[in-house]
XYZ file of C-alpha atoms in Angstrom:
476
model
C 19.410 -14.620 -16.627
C 23.590 -15.070 -17.257
C 22.735 -13.929 -20.751
C 21.199 -10.502 -19.482
C 23.318 -9.557 -16.913
C 26.280 -10.146 -19.472
C 25.044 -6.714 -20.791
C 25.296 -4.795 -18.246
C 28.008 -6.358 -15.463
C 30.807 -4.321 -17.542
C 28.880 -1.146 -16.897
C 28.182 -1.607 -13.389
C 31.379 -3.567 -11.649
C 34.686 -4.607 -11.927
C 35.839 -7.757 -13.873
C 36.983 -9.581 -10.319
C 35.673 -12.683 -10.247
C 34.144 -11.922 -6.945
C 32.240 -8.906 -8.234
C 30.697 -11.558 -10.903
C 29.670 -13.924 -8.405
C 28.142 -11.348 -6.162
C 26.027 -10.059 -8.873
C 24.705 -12.892 -10.336
C 23.677 -13.746 -6.557
C 22.045 -10.523 -6.046
C 20.275 -10.897 -9.923
C 18.759 -14.717 -8.655
C 17.667 -12.924 -5.405
C 15.909 -9.836 -7.112
C 14.295 -11.986 -10.381
C 12.894 -14.322 -7.671
C 11.150 -10.941 -5.764
C 11.821 -11.823 -2.144
C 11.402 -7.933 -1.309
C 7.329 -8.295 -2.520
C 5.015 -6.986 -0.126
C 1.356 -6.102 0.393
C 0.686 -2.397 0.398
C -2.674 -0.031 -0.181
C -3.048 3.096 -2.118
C -4.410 5.595 0.566
C -6.473 8.030 -0.951
C -8.453 10.839 0.259
C -10.731 12.139 -1.907
C -13.143 12.349 0.474
C -14.741 14.584 3.402
C -15.662 11.746 6.072
C -11.913 9.899 6.419
C -10.623 9.339 9.985
C -7.726 11.217 11.176
C -4.387 10.114 9.570
C -3.093 9.445 13.415
C -5.832 6.979 13.719
C -5.522 5.503 10.390
C -1.771 4.632 10.814
C -2.657 3.196 14.371
C -5.186 1.063 12.339
C -2.953 -0.202 9.768
C -0.018 -1.241 12.292
C -2.192 -3.019 14.934
C -5.177 -4.016 12.783
C -3.773 -5.168 9.502
C -0.747 -7.009 8.162
C -0.585 -3.842 5.316
C 3.476 -2.470 5.653
C 3.593 -0.658 3.303
C 1.193 2.496 1.423
C 0.888 4.763 -1.527
C 0.363 8.339 -1.549
C -0.880 10.465 -4.006
C 0.632 13.569 -2.632
C 2.878 14.438 0.233
C 0.634 15.489 2.888
C 2.810 16.382 5.748
C 0.201 15.402 8.381
C -0.042 11.873 6.912
C 3.712 12.054 6.360
C 3.641 12.889 10.434
C 1.349 10.547 11.450
C 3.348 7.481 10.341
C 5.952 8.194 12.335
C 7.807 5.400 13.736
C 5.619 3.213 12.608
C 7.756 1.699 10.267
C 5.016 1.306 7.632
C 7.224 2.231 4.135
C 5.763 5.168 2.093
C 5.382 6.023 -1.298
C 4.976 10.228 -2.012
C 3.745 11.311 -5.430
C 4.730 14.471 -6.869
C 1.255 15.984 -8.738
C 1.307 16.207 -12.628
C 1.033 19.620 -12.796
C 4.786 20.317 -10.446
C 6.511 17.848 -13.606
C 7.572 21.066 -15.756
C 8.960 22.856 -12.545
C 10.906 20.126 -10.997
C 12.681 19.501 -14.253
C 14.924 22.107 -12.494
C 17.179 21.057 -9.785
C 17.067 24.016 -7.558
C 13.093 23.375 -7.958
C 13.662 19.274 -7.311
C 15.871 20.249 -4.407
C 13.579 22.803 -2.821
C 10.659 20.094 -3.056
C 12.547 17.346 -1.192
C 13.572 19.801 1.455
C 10.079 20.631 2.165
C 8.284 17.426 1.655
C 10.992 14.486 2.151
C 13.928 16.192 4.818
C 11.977 17.231 7.608
C 9.769 13.733 8.057
C 12.907 10.887 7.515
C 14.213 9.032 9.010
C 11.558 8.775 11.380
C 8.692 8.540 8.442
C 9.902 5.516 6.101
C 9.839 7.272 2.883
C 11.203 4.748 0.218
C 9.603 5.939 -3.190
C 8.715 8.770 -4.659
C 6.262 8.810 -7.888
C 6.560 11.528 -10.227
C 2.813 11.863 -11.692
C 0.429 9.413 -12.240
C -0.299 7.657 -15.441
C 1.439 11.026 -17.117
C 1.818 9.173 -20.715
C -1.793 8.756 -20.539
C -2.382 13.007 -20.620
C -1.135 13.479 -23.796
C 0.058 16.657 -22.323
C 3.498 17.590 -24.367
C 4.774 19.853 -21.504
C 4.502 17.047 -19.055
C 5.989 14.285 -21.445
C 8.765 16.205 -22.548
C 9.446 17.120 -18.738
C 9.108 13.707 -17.094
C 12.682 12.097 -17.423
C 14.421 15.092 -16.663
C 12.309 16.139 -13.365
C 12.839 12.061 -12.029
C 16.504 12.771 -12.758
C 16.642 15.956 -11.224
C 14.703 14.445 -7.995
C 17.241 11.865 -7.766
C 20.214 14.315 -7.785
C 18.282 16.094 -5.029
C 18.028 13.023 -2.893
C 21.842 12.110 -3.537
C 22.752 15.934 -2.418
C 20.813 14.971 0.676
C 22.233 11.698 1.162
C 18.746 9.935 1.052
C 19.384 8.418 -2.806
C 20.439 4.901 -1.299
C 17.038 4.699 0.862
C 14.555 6.907 -1.576
C 13.956 5.780 -5.276
C 12.111 7.700 -7.939
C 9.940 6.302 -10.307
C 6.554 6.735 -12.289
C 3.405 4.719 -12.720
C 1.858 3.971 -15.865
C -1.349 2.539 -17.074
C -1.887 -0.210 -19.613
C -2.461 2.471 -22.169
C 1.330 2.840 -22.884
C 0.972 -0.767 -24.696
C -0.300 -0.460 -28.422
C -0.409 -4.524 -28.473
C -1.023 -6.882 -25.309
C -3.093 -9.889 -26.859
C -1.535 -12.230 -27.181
C 1.037 -11.388 -24.077
C 4.199 -12.226 -25.784
C 3.126 -9.612 -28.401
C 3.321 -6.849 -26.078
C 4.904 -3.397 -27.327
C 5.157 -0.091 -25.889
C 3.272 2.732 -28.124
C 5.225 4.149 -31.125
C 6.913 7.531 -30.239
C 6.596 6.960 -26.823
C 8.662 3.593 -26.841
C 12.266 5.297 -28.358
C 11.439 9.041 -27.131
C 10.325 8.898 -23.368
C 10.359 5.019 -22.330
C 13.562 3.921 -23.339
C 15.447 6.755 -21.464
C 13.120 6.577 -18.590
C 13.823 2.675 -18.557
C 17.712 3.741 -18.674
C 17.081 5.547 -15.653
C 15.248 3.194 -13.957
C 18.462 0.727 -14.529
C 20.942 3.415 -13.231
C 19.153 4.156 -10.012
C 18.005 0.529 -9.535
C 14.179 1.343 -9.148
C 11.200 -0.243 -10.585
C 9.155 -0.093 -13.447
C 5.423 0.396 -11.891
C 2.062 -0.319 -13.974
C -1.419 -0.132 -12.902
C -3.355 -3.136 -14.236
C -7.047 -3.492 -13.796
C -8.455 -7.009 -14.916
C -12.070 -5.384 -13.727
C -11.647 -2.656 -16.301
C -11.100 -5.701 -19.286
C -12.952 -8.136 -18.333
C -16.295 -9.232 -19.764
C -19.536 -11.411 -18.906
C -17.675 -14.316 -20.528
C -14.196 -13.944 -18.834
C -15.104 -13.169 -15.142
C -13.805 -16.394 -13.871
C -10.557 -15.274 -15.837
C -10.177 -11.697 -14.009
C -10.786 -13.236 -10.936
C -8.467 -15.956 -10.835
C -11.111 -18.656 -10.244
C -10.645 -22.177 -12.271
C -11.068 -21.825 -15.871
C -9.756 -23.067 -19.401
C -7.014 -20.870 -19.498
C -5.952 -18.788 -22.490
C -3.450 -20.160 -25.091
C -0.639 -17.429 -26.024
C -0.137 -18.638 -29.976
C 3.430 -17.422 -29.890
C 4.700 -18.733 -27.161
C 2.312 -21.383 -26.483
C 2.275 -20.918 -22.827
C -1.145 -21.080 -20.901
C -2.785 -18.035 -19.128
C -5.255 -19.051 -15.976
C -5.903 -15.212 -15.063
C -6.144 -11.984 -16.617
C -3.215 -10.533 -14.293
C -0.867 -12.268 -15.591
C -1.236 -11.740 -19.423
C -1.180 -7.627 -18.624
C 1.906 -8.106 -16.815
C 3.515 -10.377 -19.274
C 2.220 -7.873 -22.010
C 4.148 -5.025 -20.189
C 7.305 -7.621 -19.943
C 7.253 -8.220 -23.490
C 7.563 -4.279 -24.060
C 10.028 -3.883 -21.770
C 11.942 -6.627 -23.554
C 11.807 -5.062 -27.088
C 13.813 -2.428 -25.731
C 16.222 -4.463 -23.522
C 15.026 -3.844 -20.068
C 13.975 -6.965 -18.573
C 16.601 -6.602 -15.642
C 14.083 -4.320 -14.365
C 11.515 -5.063 -11.569
C 8.099 -4.443 -11.939
C 6.138 -3.563 -9.571
C 2.033 -3.467 -9.198
C 1.565 0.336 -8.289
C -2.382 0.033 -8.080
C -5.029 -2.951 -8.458
C -8.047 -3.450 -7.536
C -12.092 -4.621 -7.824
C -15.104 -2.226 -6.810
C -17.973 -3.534 -4.119
C -20.649 -1.609 -5.574
C -21.322 -0.243 -9.203
C -24.325 1.051 -11.013
C -26.676 -1.392 -11.675
C -26.155 -2.275 -15.369
C -22.576 -3.325 -14.350
C -22.170 -7.116 -13.791
C -19.787 -9.223 -11.521
C -19.767 -6.226 -9.042
C -20.379 -7.276 -5.033
C -18.627 -7.073 -1.916
C -18.124 -10.830 -1.986
C -16.803 -10.697 -5.691
C -14.707 -7.626 -4.820
C -13.396 -9.751 -1.550
C -12.260 -12.755 -4.256
C -10.580 -10.617 -6.337
C -8.216 -9.180 -3.487
C -7.994 -12.106 -1.494
C -6.735 -14.349 -4.916
C -4.558 -11.492 -5.933
C -2.481 -11.101 -2.738
C -2.356 -14.831 -3.011
C -1.188 -15.133 -6.412
C 1.328 -11.832 -6.290
C 2.830 -13.529 -2.534
C 3.086 -16.963 -3.887
C 6.361 -16.978 -5.788
C 4.500 -18.801 -9.028
C 5.062 -15.721 -11.234
C 3.824 -15.087 -14.971
C 4.380 -17.778 -17.556
C 7.013 -15.270 -18.919
C 8.449 -14.359 -15.375
C 8.388 -17.096 -13.292
C 9.292 -17.945 -9.650
C 8.568 -13.752 -9.052
C 6.594 -12.411 -6.386
C 5.186 -8.923 -7.150
C 5.220 -5.908 -4.666
C 1.559 -4.728 -4.802
C -0.485 -2.062 -3.843
C -4.266 -2.475 -3.486
C -6.579 0.144 -4.543
C -7.794 1.625 -2.537
C -7.867 1.934 1.366
C -11.165 3.766 1.358
C -14.129 4.474 -0.250
C -13.966 8.176 -1.627
C -17.566 9.658 -1.688
C -16.415 12.955 -3.451
C -14.426 11.108 -6.267
C -16.032 12.009 -9.868
C -17.471 9.521 -11.934
C -19.686 6.338 -12.059
C -20.644 4.734 -8.703
C -17.456 2.570 -9.230
C -15.077 4.959 -8.507
C -16.191 5.678 -5.042
C -16.259 2.110 -3.791
C -12.860 0.477 -4.420
C -12.279 0.320 -0.792
C -11.450 -1.947 1.682
C -12.827 -0.021 4.420
C -15.459 2.348 4.926
C -14.391 5.801 6.417
C -15.416 4.720 10.115
C -12.666 1.607 9.669
C -15.313 -1.128 9.612
C -14.452 -3.441 6.538
C -16.471 -3.365 3.280
C -15.741 -6.889 3.114
C -12.549 -9.391 4.495
C -9.709 -9.671 1.515
C -7.729 -11.432 4.108
C -5.561 -8.392 5.644
C -7.051 -8.007 8.844
C -4.728 -9.276 11.830
C -6.127 -12.416 13.683
C -6.145 -10.774 17.041
C -8.170 -7.648 15.593
C -10.453 -9.322 13.643
C -13.591 -8.851 15.595
C -12.559 -5.883 16.966
C -12.471 -3.526 13.690
C -15.190 -4.991 11.682
C -17.853 -4.472 14.281
C -18.347 -1.863 16.654
C -18.089 -3.637 20.039
C -20.596 -3.875 22.471
C -21.756 -0.906 23.946
C -21.917 -0.612 27.793
C -23.699 2.076 30.217
C -22.314 5.409 30.396
C -20.466 5.602 33.587
C -16.889 5.376 34.167
C -17.226 4.610 38.084
C -18.853 1.030 38.758
C -22.381 0.979 39.557
C -23.600 -0.545 43.013
C -24.360 -3.973 40.865
C -23.374 -5.305 37.918
C -25.014 -4.276 34.782
C -24.734 -7.193 33.175
C -22.616 -10.604 33.357
C -19.600 -10.324 31.888
C -17.711 -13.407 30.452
C -14.713 -15.126 32.082
C -11.427 -12.657 32.458
C -9.034 -12.925 30.191
C -11.591 -13.626 27.089
C -12.383 -9.788 26.445
C -10.348 -6.529 26.417
C -11.443 -2.877 26.429
C -10.654 -0.710 23.377
C -11.372 2.979 22.190
C -14.657 3.014 19.973
C -14.421 3.833 16.503
C -14.218 7.728 16.130
C -14.179 8.689 19.729
C -12.917 11.788 20.654
C -9.011 12.594 21.195
C -9.493 14.834 24.081
C -11.952 12.327 25.566
C -9.637 9.723 25.162
C -6.755 11.703 26.098
C -8.922 12.459 29.650
C -8.847 8.532 29.890
C -5.695 8.472 30.070
C -4.856 10.533 32.422
C -7.613 9.110 34.467
C -6.475 5.744 34.531
C -2.415 6.771 34.927
C -3.407 9.168 37.900
C -5.376 5.946 39.606
C -1.976 4.661 39.667
C -2.154 1.593 37.274
C 0.868 0.131 35.241
C 1.184 3.056 32.286
C 5.045 2.250 31.605
C 4.213 0.443 28.565
C 2.919 3.306 26.475
C 5.732 5.892 28.313
C 8.671 6.564 25.871
C 10.661 3.991 25.158
C 8.036 1.086 26.391
C 6.875 -1.656 24.577
C 3.715 0.034 23.772
C 4.962 3.776 23.073
C 4.561 3.207 19.452
C 2.805 4.217 17.676
C 2.749 7.444 19.691
C -1.019 8.651 19.115
C -3.662 9.182 21.815
C -5.896 6.650 20.626
C -3.201 4.229 21.010
C -2.244 4.936 24.397
C -5.480 5.237 25.375
C -6.281 2.097 24.396
C -3.691 0.177 26.256
C -4.997 2.548 29.619
C -8.394 1.974 29.203
C -7.802 -1.754 28.758
C -5.484 -1.679 32.081
C -8.169 -0.127 33.917
C -10.914 -2.540 32.959
C -8.645 -5.762 33.749
C -7.754 -4.175 37.239
C -11.424 -3.288 37.761
C -12.510 -7.138 37.250
C -13.354 -7.258 33.391
C -17.074 -5.859 33.899
C -18.820 -4.618 30.433
C -19.504 -1.150 32.575
C -15.670 -0.954 33.125
C -15.059 -0.301 29.543
C -17.564 2.421 29.187
C -15.781 5.815 29.672
C -18.463 7.766 29.230
C -19.118 6.120 26.064
C -16.051 6.307 24.378
C -14.926 2.645 25.416
C -16.190 -0.864 24.127
C -15.302 -4.232 24.824
C -13.900 -7.073 22.271
C -13.359 -10.411 22.413
C -9.797 -10.246 20.148
C -6.559 -9.448 21.692
C -4.975 -6.570 20.337
C -1.747 -7.006 21.407
C 1.191 -6.279 18.817
C 4.755 -7.193 18.474
C 6.337 -6.552 22.380
C 2.861 -5.047 22.972
C 1.190 -7.118 25.486
C -2.571 -6.086 26.780
C -3.297 -8.595 29.498
C -6.428 -10.208 29.709
């Protein structure tokens, strides 16, 4: 580590002892990956997805996800995630790359797609295109690094370069050699003419190198255990004599080795997307919901463990799972439409370990229905469980206008609604669904906790898991 840092200290800091010690301490912190986290890719190639505000509320309250990656800069999504604290990565479409190589165009893009939303929406990264090198499009390739530089300059002009970094994600097709991992090299031509200046830019701006490793696309029937992080005999790298026990480590180390050839081992590597489908065509082996759950849960455990890889020990890796939802309009084989952790109604395809314990049962299963009347009937319809063991929430897909009427009804009765007023403990996320959840539960508890008290004309239902979060307490 000290050898690598000695190459960059003269360019970054003064010669004072204090500055050098400070840099080494920061380097140690970075190399051990202390900033790692688990995110999801929020794709929208579908015609049946829930509104962005509902998605933001769901992720905040019901999952441990603290970051998302978008494949565009959708204004509705950016508005929906305001004041959630969830870190957002936005993407410049490939076809805009040539235009953004001009500073004035980059400034226009930042003014339109970034400045109106920050700081309320926590935009932390702009990705310029997606797997651009794989397109072999000379116009895109020739303008990629310049577009990145111009966007960074535009951010600097807006005083946003300190909080928003610029990068671009790559497929493993950028490698000409990846096996064994220690032999990893970038494709000839791309290495010197594109990747070296690109890596220089990342180093200058403190931005990460993003890759899309997919063991799913590299496994065979004989290597399924190796791809899924299951116990296996391991694979020895004959050059380094290091033993690999999973395919992801091998893919990441191949990228690291390629970066090392060019002299860039000091740059953070981020996993921009990886995942496993839950459904494929019948000829595909190793695909079902149970296997997808196994890959993603083992993935999360591994990248968060601090074990790192054989060539990058003691690191954690910021990782984005592909994808949040199954996307029914994606072209290609069945697999392409079934990488989602969740169905469009936000019920899990499987549990990968990202659901909050307090929300696990309220999210996967539509809550118990109740008779359709806001006013309690003269006698109970059914026996209710002891008070405090159940809560009332809006049903998945409930109409926002109906939920607003529920809020107006409950708060109009004089029940405690101050927590969902501005500044209250439950005001954020500031969405109709979130506020309705609190109000409906307040009514349900005040009326005695009977199932029929949570009907709200068919928009509410009960759950056995406390939906409280942060300082927002749902009384039971």
